[in-house]
């Protein structure tokens, strides 16, 4: 294995690919370098068949033998040594068919890489509340709870739909059969095994999965309870932070705070689903990513009223519409009148 270069550059020693005559060269990293010269001077031999070939070859070698069989293999260039070379991407000269949708990105095929990159680094935000939306897991929720509410007491709940015309007593009996004895109702804990004076239930009820004093020692229990709540809550769960009277952490407002979470591309606060980021959303050749105005062509056809009606003080009969003044469009002027 070649040792990395000491400086921030690619060190090429003894390059003899094709018509290269054993040249030595240092190319700085992170800068724009132009290789220029007359035809046949070895520009492509240096850029593509030496630098790119070696960078791609070393990158492919980092994969397992099983994965390498699916990747294009490049021959080792004729060179004594290349040090400090990173993985490489090459955009070769080509003569693609041009169309009305052609851009620099499509003709160099760089768009194909970009539309795969953007979905991975994109951040989604709720159009209603502007909160960031990201798929959560039980562990990521647990990390946030431990970070934000350490030393406090929280309730882990999940929503359960209540069938229409279901009596509270029947619903509570159903919960007891499933092993749940507490629900969060009207801002307080209500036991399902007592004769609560509840006239009716709403369309949904929060079932309490667990009550936890938040600490690092309770991490495994917290994760396990969250996994169960997310499973029964159809990928949604709620964290209820109890006020200072019932918690060890300071709560200035002394109000109960609820923090909903979701494992999908869903704003748990607004109960709003969004489309997950996909390559199609970042391609103007896709109906998903195309601008609704120009439909991906980058231009629109419209009427410039200042040119169509240059003198707006004129009446229509006096030729206010400029294009209708000539003999060719005279019939349209008559139709307009």
mmCIF file of C-alpha atoms in Angstrom:
data_model
loop_
_atom_site.group_PDB
_atom_site.id
_atom_site.type_symbol
_atom_site.label_atom_id
_atom_site.label_comp_id
_atom_site.label_asym_id
_atom_site.label_seq_id
_atom_site.Cartn_x
_atom_site.Cartn_y
_atom_site.Cartn_z
ATOM 1 C CA UNK A 1 0.000 0.000 0.000
ATOM 2 C CA UNK A 2 1.310 3.436 -0.928
ATOM 3 C CA UNK A 3 1.881 5.799 1.980
ATOM 4 C CA UNK A 4 -0.212 8.970 1.996
ATOM 5 C CA UNK A 5 1.388 12.170 0.773
ATOM 6 C CA UNK A 6 2.845 14.482 3.384
ATOM 7 C CA UNK A 7 1.447 17.581 1.691
ATOM 8 C CA UNK A 8 -2.096 18.338 0.553
ATOM 9 C CA UNK A 9 -1.490 17.217 -2.994
ATOM 10 C CA UNK A 10 -1.435 14.215 -5.306
ATOM 11 C CA UNK A 11 2.181 13.224 -5.975
ATOM 12 C CA UNK A 12 2.756 11.541 -9.342
ATOM 13 C CA UNK A 13 6.153 10.050 -10.084
ATOM 14 C CA UNK A 14 7.298 8.472 -13.351
ATOM 15 C CA UNK A 15 4.022 8.554 -15.326
ATOM 16 C CA UNK A 16 4.563 6.643 -18.606
ATOM 17 C CA UNK A 17 0.984 5.946 -19.746
ATOM 18 C CA UNK A 18 0.722 6.066 -23.572
ATOM 19 C CA UNK A 19 2.836 8.994 -24.778
ATOM 20 C CA UNK A 20 3.775 10.337 -21.324
ATOM 21 C CA UNK A 21 7.552 10.362 -20.922
ATOM 22 C CA UNK A 22 8.054 9.550 -17.239
ATOM 23 C CA UNK A 23 6.766 12.873 -15.930
ATOM 24 C CA UNK A 24 6.708 13.898 -12.255
ATOM 25 C CA UNK A 25 3.890 16.131 -11.050
ATOM 26 C CA UNK A 26 2.332 17.445 -7.829
ATOM 27 C CA UNK A 27 -1.380 18.363 -8.075
ATOM 28 C CA UNK A 28 -2.800 20.384 -5.127
ATOM 29 C CA UNK A 29 -5.988 19.005 -3.582
ATOM 30 C CA UNK A 30 -9.076 21.184 -3.184
ATOM 31 C CA UNK A 31 -8.094 23.519 -6.017
ATOM 32 C CA UNK A 32 -8.987 23.859 -9.694
ATOM 33 C CA UNK A 33 -6.145 22.610 -11.895
ATOM 34 C CA UNK A 34 -6.210 22.914 -15.696
ATOM 35 C CA UNK A 35 -4.251 20.482 -17.879
ATOM 36 C CA UNK A 36 -3.755 22.101 -21.281
ATOM 37 C CA UNK A 37 -1.669 21.513 -24.364
ATOM 38 C CA UNK A 38 -1.794 20.672 -28.078
ATOM 39 C CA UNK A 39 -3.496 17.579 -29.437
ATOM 40 C CA UNK A 40 -1.513 14.443 -28.677
ATOM 41 C CA UNK A 41 0.467 15.970 -25.820
ATOM 42 C CA UNK A 42 -0.927 13.486 -23.271
ATOM 43 C CA UNK A 43 -3.655 15.479 -21.530
ATOM 44 C CA UNK A 44 -6.164 12.617 -21.508
ATOM 45 C CA UNK A 45 -3.438 10.092 -20.741
ATOM 46 C CA UNK A 46 -2.572 12.020 -17.589
ATOM 47 C CA UNK A 47 -6.063 13.046 -16.462
ATOM 48 C CA UNK A 48 -8.144 9.983 -17.325
ATOM 49 C CA UNK A 49 -5.837 7.030 -17.874
ATOM 50 C CA UNK A 50 -3.433 7.824 -15.021
ATOM 51 C CA UNK A 51 -4.985 9.966 -12.261
ATOM 52 C CA UNK A 52 -8.628 8.901 -12.605
ATOM 53 C CA UNK A 53 -7.753 5.268 -13.350
ATOM 54 C CA UNK A 54 -5.589 4.953 -10.231
ATOM 55 C CA UNK A 55 -8.077 6.763 -7.988
ATOM 56 C CA UNK A 56 -10.942 4.577 -9.186
ATOM 57 C CA UNK A 57 -8.852 1.397 -8.990
ATOM 58 C CA UNK A 58 -7.877 2.018 -5.369
ATOM 59 C CA UNK A 59 -11.453 2.912 -4.447
ATOM 60 C CA UNK A 60 -12.772 -0.347 -5.919
ATOM 61 C CA UNK A 61 -10.139 -2.299 -3.975
ATOM 62 C CA UNK A 62 -11.688 -1.119 -0.694
ATOM 63 C CA UNK A 63 -14.777 -3.266 -1.361
ATOM 64 C CA UNK A 64 -15.110 -6.949 -0.623
ATOM 65 C CA UNK A 65 -14.297 -9.486 -3.381
ATOM 66 C CA UNK A 66 -18.017 -10.164 -3.714
ATOM 67 C CA UNK A 67 -18.822 -6.488 -4.349
ATOM 68 C CA UNK A 68 -15.872 -5.968 -6.699
ATOM 69 C CA UNK A 69 -17.320 -8.416 -9.216
ATOM 70 C CA UNK A 70 -20.186 -5.991 -9.842
ATOM 71 C CA UNK A 71 -17.951 -2.934 -10.333
ATOM 72 C CA UNK A 72 -15.962 -1.876 -13.374
ATOM 73 C CA UNK A 73 -12.286 -2.715 -12.947
ATOM 74 C CA UNK A 74 -9.627 -0.440 -14.390
ATOM 75 C CA UNK A 75 -6.109 -1.470 -15.332
ATOM 76 C CA UNK A 76 -3.244 -0.154 -13.242
ATOM 77 C CA UNK A 77 -1.663 2.788 -15.096
ATOM 78 C CA UNK A 78 1.993 2.766 -16.065
ATOM 79 C CA UNK A 79 3.425 4.929 -13.313
ATOM 80 C CA UNK A 80 6.142 4.445 -10.712
ATOM 81 C CA UNK A 81 4.174 5.877 -7.796
ATOM 82 C CA UNK A 82 1.091 7.950 -6.989
ATOM 83 C CA UNK A 83 0.649 9.189 -3.430
ATOM 84 C CA UNK A 84 -2.232 10.989 -1.716
ATOM 85 C CA UNK A 85 -4.860 10.256 -4.360
ATOM 86 C CA UNK A 86 -8.526 10.292 -3.215
ATOM 87 C CA UNK A 87 -11.446 8.450 -4.888
ATOM 88 C CA UNK A 88 -12.093 10.058 -8.274
ATOM 89 C CA UNK A 89 -15.062 10.957 -10.468
ATOM 90 C CA UNK A 90 -14.506 11.638 -14.178
ATOM 91 C CA UNK A 91 -16.776 13.526 -16.562
ATOM 92 C CA UNK A 92 -15.570 12.584 -20.014
ATOM 93 C CA UNK A 93 -16.105 14.470 -23.234
ATOM 94 C CA UNK A 94 -19.078 13.135 -25.163
ATOM 95 C CA UNK A 95 -21.459 14.107 -27.932
ATOM 96 C CA UNK A 96 -24.891 13.358 -26.510
ATOM 97 C CA UNK A 97 -28.112 14.087 -28.328
ATOM 98 C CA UNK A 98 -29.305 17.566 -27.393
ATOM 99 C CA UNK A 99 -32.932 18.315 -26.698
ATOM 100 C CA UNK A 100 -35.042 21.154 -25.357
ATOM 101 C CA UNK A 101 -34.361 19.839 -21.841
ATOM 102 C CA UNK A 102 -30.580 19.588 -22.229
ATOM 103 C CA UNK A 103 -28.397 21.422 -19.717
ATOM 104 C CA UNK A 104 -24.744 21.286 -18.744
ATOM 105 C CA UNK A 105 -25.748 18.881 -15.977
ATOM 106 C CA UNK A 106 -27.557 16.460 -18.287
ATOM 107 C CA UNK A 107 -24.928 16.535 -21.032
ATOM 108 C CA UNK A 108 -22.108 15.785 -18.587
ATOM 109 C CA UNK A 109 -24.331 13.331 -16.648
ATOM 110 C CA UNK A 110 -23.455 15.106 -13.394
ATOM 111 C CA UNK A 111 -27.197 15.481 -12.722
ATOM 112 C CA UNK A 112 -27.444 11.717 -12.305
ATOM 113 C CA UNK A 113 -25.049 11.942 -9.358
ATOM 114 C CA UNK A 114 -26.602 15.066 -7.869
ATOM 115 C CA UNK A 115 -30.151 13.707 -7.788
ATOM 116 C CA UNK A 116 -28.820 10.745 -5.791
ATOM 117 C CA UNK A 117 -26.879 13.017 -3.424
ATOM 118 C CA UNK A 118 -29.590 15.569 -2.586
ATOM 119 C CA UNK A 119 -32.109 13.113 -1.048
ATOM 120 C CA UNK A 120 -29.423 11.878 1.350
ATOM 121 C CA UNK A 121 -28.404 15.309 2.635
ATOM 122 C CA UNK A 122 -31.762 17.077 2.331
ATOM 123 C CA UNK A 123 -33.643 18.294 5.392
ATOM 124 C CA UNK A 124 -37.446 18.224 5.383
ATOM 125 C CA UNK A 125 -39.573 20.802 7.204
ATOM 126 C CA UNK A 126 -43.277 20.828 7.951
ATOM 127 C CA UNK A 127 -45.095 23.348 5.718
ATOM 128 C CA UNK A 128 -47.444 24.197 8.603
ATOM 129 C CA UNK A 129 -45.217 24.591 11.681
ATOM 130 C CA UNK A 130 -41.712 24.780 10.094
ATOM 131 C CA UNK A 131 -40.396 22.040 12.388
ATOM 132 C CA UNK A 132 -37.802 19.694 10.932
ATOM 133 C CA UNK A 133 -39.210 16.308 9.956
ATOM 134 C CA UNK A 134 -37.012 13.243 10.174
ATOM 135 C CA UNK A 135 -37.844 9.575 10.705
ATOM 136 C CA UNK A 136 -37.171 8.663 14.325
ATOM 137 C CA UNK A 137 -36.306 5.351 15.948
ATOM 138 C CA UNK A 138 -36.834 4.185 19.496
ATOM 139 C CA UNK A 139 -33.138 4.793 20.186
ATOM 140 C CA UNK A 140 -33.072 8.284 18.678
ATOM 141 C CA UNK A 141 -36.159 9.265 20.696
ATOM 142 C CA UNK A 142 -34.561 7.832 23.830
ATOM 143 C CA UNK A 143 -31.397 9.854 23.176
ATOM 144 C CA UNK A 144 -33.430 13.064 22.935
ATOM 145 C CA UNK A 145 -35.430 12.276 26.076
ATOM 146 C CA UNK A 146 -32.242 11.567 28.036
ATOM 147 C CA UNK A 147 -30.645 14.739 26.714
ATOM 148 C CA UNK A 148 -33.577 17.099 27.294
ATOM 149 C CA UNK A 149 -35.357 15.669 30.338
ATOM 150 C CA UNK A 150 -32.660 13.996 32.426
ATOM 151 C CA UNK A 151 -33.721 13.894 36.078
ATOM 152 C CA UNK A 152 -37.384 14.369 35.228
ATOM 153 C CA UNK A 153 -40.376 12.076 35.036
ATOM 154 C CA UNK A 154 -42.115 11.326 31.755
ATOM 155 C CA UNK A 155 -45.052 9.293 30.565
ATOM 156 C CA UNK A 156 -44.756 7.243 27.381
ATOM 157 C CA UNK A 157 -48.087 7.054 25.587
ATOM 158 C CA UNK A 158 -49.551 6.009 22.267
ATOM 159 C CA UNK A 159 -52.853 6.851 20.626
ATOM 160 C CA UNK A 160 -55.635 4.282 20.264
ATOM 161 C CA UNK A 161 -58.723 4.918 18.139
ATOM 162 C CA UNK A 162 -62.050 4.572 19.954
ATOM 163 C CA UNK A 163 -64.793 2.943 17.846
ATOM 164 C CA UNK A 164 -67.921 5.021 17.338
ATOM 165 C CA UNK A 165 -70.607 4.661 20.036
ATOM 166 C CA UNK A 166 -68.231 2.745 22.325
ATOM 167 C CA UNK A 167 -69.004 3.219 25.999
ATOM 168 C CA UNK A 168 -66.075 4.208 28.257
ATOM 169 C CA UNK A 169 -66.650 1.133 30.444
ATOM 170 C CA UNK A 170 -66.400 -1.219 27.424
ATOM 171 C CA UNK A 171 -63.292 0.509 26.128
ATOM 172 C CA UNK A 172 -61.575 0.347 29.512
ATOM 173 C CA UNK A 173 -62.413 -3.343 29.804
ATOM 174 C CA UNK A 174 -60.789 -3.887 26.426
ATOM 175 C CA UNK A 175 -57.629 -2.091 27.609
ATOM 176 C CA UNK A 176 -57.489 -4.222 30.758
ATOM 177 C CA UNK A 177 -57.698 -7.350 28.635
ATOM 178 C CA UNK A 178 -54.650 -6.092 26.729
ATOM 179 C CA UNK A 179 -52.763 -5.459 29.978
ATOM 180 C CA UNK A 180 -53.107 -1.668 30.143
ATOM 181 C CA UNK A 181 -54.496 -0.011 33.273
ATOM 182 C CA UNK A 182 -53.870 3.713 32.747
ATOM 183 C CA UNK A 183 -54.799 6.310 30.139
ATOM 184 C CA UNK A 184 -54.024 10.004 29.770
ATOM 185 C CA UNK A 185 -57.345 11.785 29.648
ATOM 186 C CA UNK A 186 -58.079 15.502 29.961
ATOM 187 C CA UNK A 187 -54.603 16.270 31.274
ATOM 188 C CA UNK A 188 -54.496 13.633 34.006
ATOM 189 C CA UNK A 189 -53.910 9.945 34.572
ATOM 190 C CA UNK A 190 -57.107 7.881 34.687
ATOM 191 C CA UNK A 191 -57.077 4.260 35.757
ATOM 192 C CA UNK A 192 -59.008 1.853 33.579
ATOM 193 C CA UNK A 193 -59.784 -0.494 36.490
ATOM 194 C CA UNK A 194 -61.765 2.068 38.496
ATOM 195 C CA UNK A 195 -65.288 3.364 38.077
ATOM 196 C CA UNK A 196 -64.301 6.723 36.585
ATOM 197 C CA UNK A 197 -67.070 9.280 36.101
ATOM 198 C CA UNK A 198 -66.515 9.658 32.349
ATOM 199 C CA UNK A 199 -69.557 10.307 30.198
ATOM 200 C CA UNK A 200 -67.927 9.793 26.814
ATOM 201 C CA UNK A 201 -64.570 9.387 25.114
ATOM 202 C CA UNK A 202 -63.143 11.224 22.151
ATOM 203 C CA UNK A 203 -62.165 9.698 18.830
ATOM 204 C CA UNK A 204 -58.743 8.770 20.257
ATOM 205 C CA UNK A 205 -57.344 8.047 23.695
ATOM 206 C CA UNK A 206 -53.738 8.107 24.855
ATOM 207 C CA UNK A 207 -52.818 4.814 26.489
ATOM 208 C CA UNK A 208 -49.933 5.014 28.954
ATOM 209 C CA UNK A 209 -47.198 2.545 28.106
ATOM 210 C CA UNK A 210 -44.832 3.454 30.945
ATOM 211 C CA UNK A 211 -43.885 6.067 33.526
ATOM 212 C CA UNK A 212 -40.126 6.561 33.778
ATOM 213 C CA UNK A 213 -37.762 8.620 35.887
ATOM 214 C CA UNK A 214 -35.349 9.718 33.179
ATOM 215 C CA UNK A 215 -31.753 8.695 33.811
ATOM 216 C CA UNK A 216 -28.991 6.854 31.996
ATOM 217 C CA UNK A 217 -29.684 3.795 34.139
ATOM 218 C CA UNK A 218 -33.198 3.641 32.673
ATOM 219 C CA UNK A 219 -32.042 3.761 29.019
ATOM 220 C CA UNK A 220 -32.761 0.110 28.198
ATOM 221 C CA UNK A 221 -36.217 0.307 29.786
ATOM 222 C CA UNK A 222 -36.893 3.562 27.946
ATOM 223 C CA UNK A 223 -35.933 2.076 24.567
ATOM 224 C CA UNK A 224 -37.982 -1.068 25.166
ATOM 225 C CA UNK A 225 -41.067 0.922 26.189
ATOM 226 C CA UNK A 226 -40.701 3.218 23.180
ATOM 227 C CA UNK A 227 -40.465 0.249 20.813
ATOM 228 C CA UNK A 228 -43.702 -1.142 22.244
ATOM 229 C CA UNK A 229 -45.466 2.234 22.113
ATOM 230 C CA UNK A 230 -44.395 2.780 18.505
ATOM 231 C CA UNK A 231 -45.568 -0.690 17.543
ATOM 232 C CA UNK A 232 -49.039 -0.325 19.070
ATOM 233 C CA UNK A 233 -49.271 3.359 18.121
ATOM 234 C CA UNK A 234 -48.649 2.625 14.435
ATOM 235 C CA UNK A 235 -45.211 4.271 14.332
ATOM 236 C CA UNK A 236 -46.228 7.193 16.556
ATOM 237 C CA UNK A 237 -45.628 7.838 20.239
ATOM 238 C CA UNK A 238 -45.965 10.696 22.689
ATOM 239 C CA UNK A 239 -43.709 11.855 25.519
ATOM 240 C CA UNK A 240 -45.519 13.698 28.326
ATOM 241 C CA UNK A 241 -43.214 15.631 30.648
ATOM 242 C CA UNK A 242 -44.799 15.926 34.074
ATOM 243 C CA UNK A 243 -44.663 19.264 35.944
ATOM 244 C CA UNK A 244 -42.176 20.105 38.673
ATOM 245 C CA UNK A 245 -44.432 18.811 41.443
ATOM 246 C CA UNK A 246 -44.067 15.315 40.047
ATOM 247 C CA UNK A 247 -40.617 15.675 38.540
ATOM 248 C CA UNK A 248 -37.089 16.344 39.775
ATOM 249 C CA UNK A 249 -36.266 18.779 36.984
ATOM 250 C CA UNK A 250 -37.274 22.411 37.078
ATOM 251 C CA UNK A 251 -40.298 23.263 34.977
ATOM 252 C CA UNK A 252 -40.696 27.064 35.033
ATOM 253 C CA UNK A 253 -44.229 27.047 33.656
ATOM 254 C CA UNK A 254 -45.332 24.129 35.844
ATOM 255 C CA UNK A 255 -47.339 22.984 32.848
ATOM 256 C CA UNK A 256 -47.499 19.548 31.329
ATOM 257 C CA UNK A 257 -45.564 19.431 28.058
ATOM 258 C CA UNK A 258 -46.265 16.904 25.313
ATOM 259 C CA UNK A 259 -43.718 15.928 22.665
ATOM 260 C CA UNK A 260 -45.032 13.728 19.837
ATOM 261 C CA UNK A 261 -42.708 11.582 17.715
ATOM 262 C CA UNK A 262 -43.070 9.594 14.513
ATOM 263 C CA UNK A 263 -40.883 7.022 12.782
ATOM 264 C CA UNK A 264 -41.951 8.065 9.275
ATOM 265 C CA UNK A 265 -41.899 11.175 7.113
ATOM 266 C CA UNK A 266 -44.649 12.633 9.214
ATOM 267 C CA UNK A 267 -45.007 15.792 11.304
ATOM 268 C CA UNK A 268 -46.250 14.406 14.596
ATOM 269 C CA UNK A 269 -47.206 17.897 15.816
ATOM 270 C CA UNK A 270 -49.477 18.688 12.849
ATOM 271 C CA UNK A 271 -50.378 15.072 11.991
ATOM 272 C CA UNK A 272 -49.238 15.751 8.439
ATOM 273 C CA UNK A 273 -47.560 13.271 6.082
ATOM 274 C CA UNK A 274 -45.003 14.502 3.571
ATOM 275 C CA UNK A 275 -43.438 12.834 0.575
ATOM 276 C CA UNK A 276 -40.081 11.216 1.441
ATOM 277 C CA UNK A 277 -37.092 12.714 -0.414
ATOM 278 C CA UNK A 278 -36.403 10.658 -3.546
ATOM 279 C CA UNK A 279 -34.213 11.290 -6.608
ATOM 280 C CA UNK A 280 -37.320 12.162 -8.621
ATOM 281 C CA UNK A 281 -37.980 15.202 -6.427
ATOM 282 C CA UNK A 282 -34.606 16.648 -7.479
ATOM 283 C CA UNK A 283 -34.916 16.019 -11.224
ATOM 284 C CA UNK A 284 -36.661 18.422 -13.590
ATOM 285 C CA UNK A 285 -37.203 15.484 -15.955
ATOM 286 C CA UNK A 286 -39.496 13.864 -13.394
ATOM 287 C CA UNK A 287 -43.118 14.949 -12.848
ATOM 288 C CA UNK A 288 -42.319 15.017 -9.113
ATOM 289 C CA UNK A 289 -39.457 17.491 -9.403
ATOM 290 C CA UNK A 290 -40.453 19.542 -12.436
ATOM 291 C CA UNK A 291 -41.494 23.153 -11.892
ATOM 292 C CA UNK A 292 -45.291 23.417 -12.232
ATOM 293 C CA UNK A 293 -44.908 26.615 -14.275
ATOM 294 C CA UNK A 294 -42.328 25.611 -16.904
ATOM 295 C CA UNK A 295 -42.758 21.820 -16.483
ATOM 296 C CA UNK A 296 -39.010 21.327 -16.425
ATOM 297 C CA UNK A 297 -38.147 23.217 -19.617
ATOM 298 C CA UNK A 298 -36.719 26.239 -17.789
ATOM 299 C CA UNK A 299 -38.774 28.745 -19.750
ATOM 300 C CA UNK A 300 -42.399 29.739 -20.193
ATOM 301 C CA UNK A 301 -44.391 31.211 -23.057
ATOM 302 C CA UNK A 302 -46.526 34.204 -22.203
ATOM 303 C CA UNK A 303 -47.773 37.550 -23.441
ATOM 304 C CA UNK A 304 -45.907 40.786 -22.736
ATOM 305 C CA UNK A 305 -48.792 43.263 -22.443
ATOM 306 C CA UNK A 306 -46.445 46.240 -22.754
ATOM 307 C CA UNK A 307 -45.445 45.028 -26.212
ATOM 308 C CA UNK A 308 -48.884 43.768 -27.221
ATOM 309 C CA UNK A 309 -50.601 47.042 -26.196
ATOM 310 C CA UNK A 310 -47.880 49.723 -26.291
ATOM 311 C CA UNK A 311 -50.361 52.623 -26.202
ATOM 312 C CA UNK A 312 -53.141 51.871 -23.770
ATOM 313 C CA UNK A 313 -54.849 55.190 -24.438
ATOM 314 C CA UNK A 314 -56.047 53.882 -27.810
ATOM 315 C CA UNK A 315 -59.387 52.183 -28.245
ATOM 316 C CA UNK A 316 -59.570 48.686 -29.668
ATOM 317 C CA UNK A 317 -61.072 50.029 -32.893
ATOM 318 C CA UNK A 318 -58.138 52.443 -33.195
ATOM 319 C CA UNK A 319 -55.654 49.598 -33.108
ATOM 320 C CA UNK A 320 -54.790 49.273 -29.433
ATOM 321 C CA UNK A 321 -53.612 45.696 -30.019
ATOM 322 C CA UNK A 322 -50.439 46.175 -32.014
ATOM 323 C CA UNK A 323 -50.289 42.716 -33.576
ATOM 324 C CA UNK A 324 -53.773 43.149 -35.072
ATOM 325 C CA UNK A 325 -52.845 46.301 -37.029
ATOM 326 C CA UNK A 326 -51.307 44.581 -40.048
ATOM 327 C CA UNK A 327 -53.033 43.004 -43.010
ATOM 328 C CA UNK A 328 -52.083 39.481 -41.929
ATOM 329 C CA UNK A 329 -53.953 39.712 -38.599
ATOM 330 C CA UNK A 330 -56.621 42.126 -39.767
ATOM 331 C CA UNK A 331 -59.302 39.459 -39.613
ATOM 332 C CA UNK A 332 -58.527 38.945 -35.930
ATOM 333 C CA UNK A 333 -59.072 42.663 -35.387
ATOM 334 C CA UNK A 334 -62.523 42.342 -36.966
ATOM 335 C CA UNK A 335 -63.317 39.301 -34.822
ATOM 336 C CA UNK A 336 -62.283 41.214 -31.726
ATOM 337 C CA UNK A 337 -64.662 44.038 -32.606
#
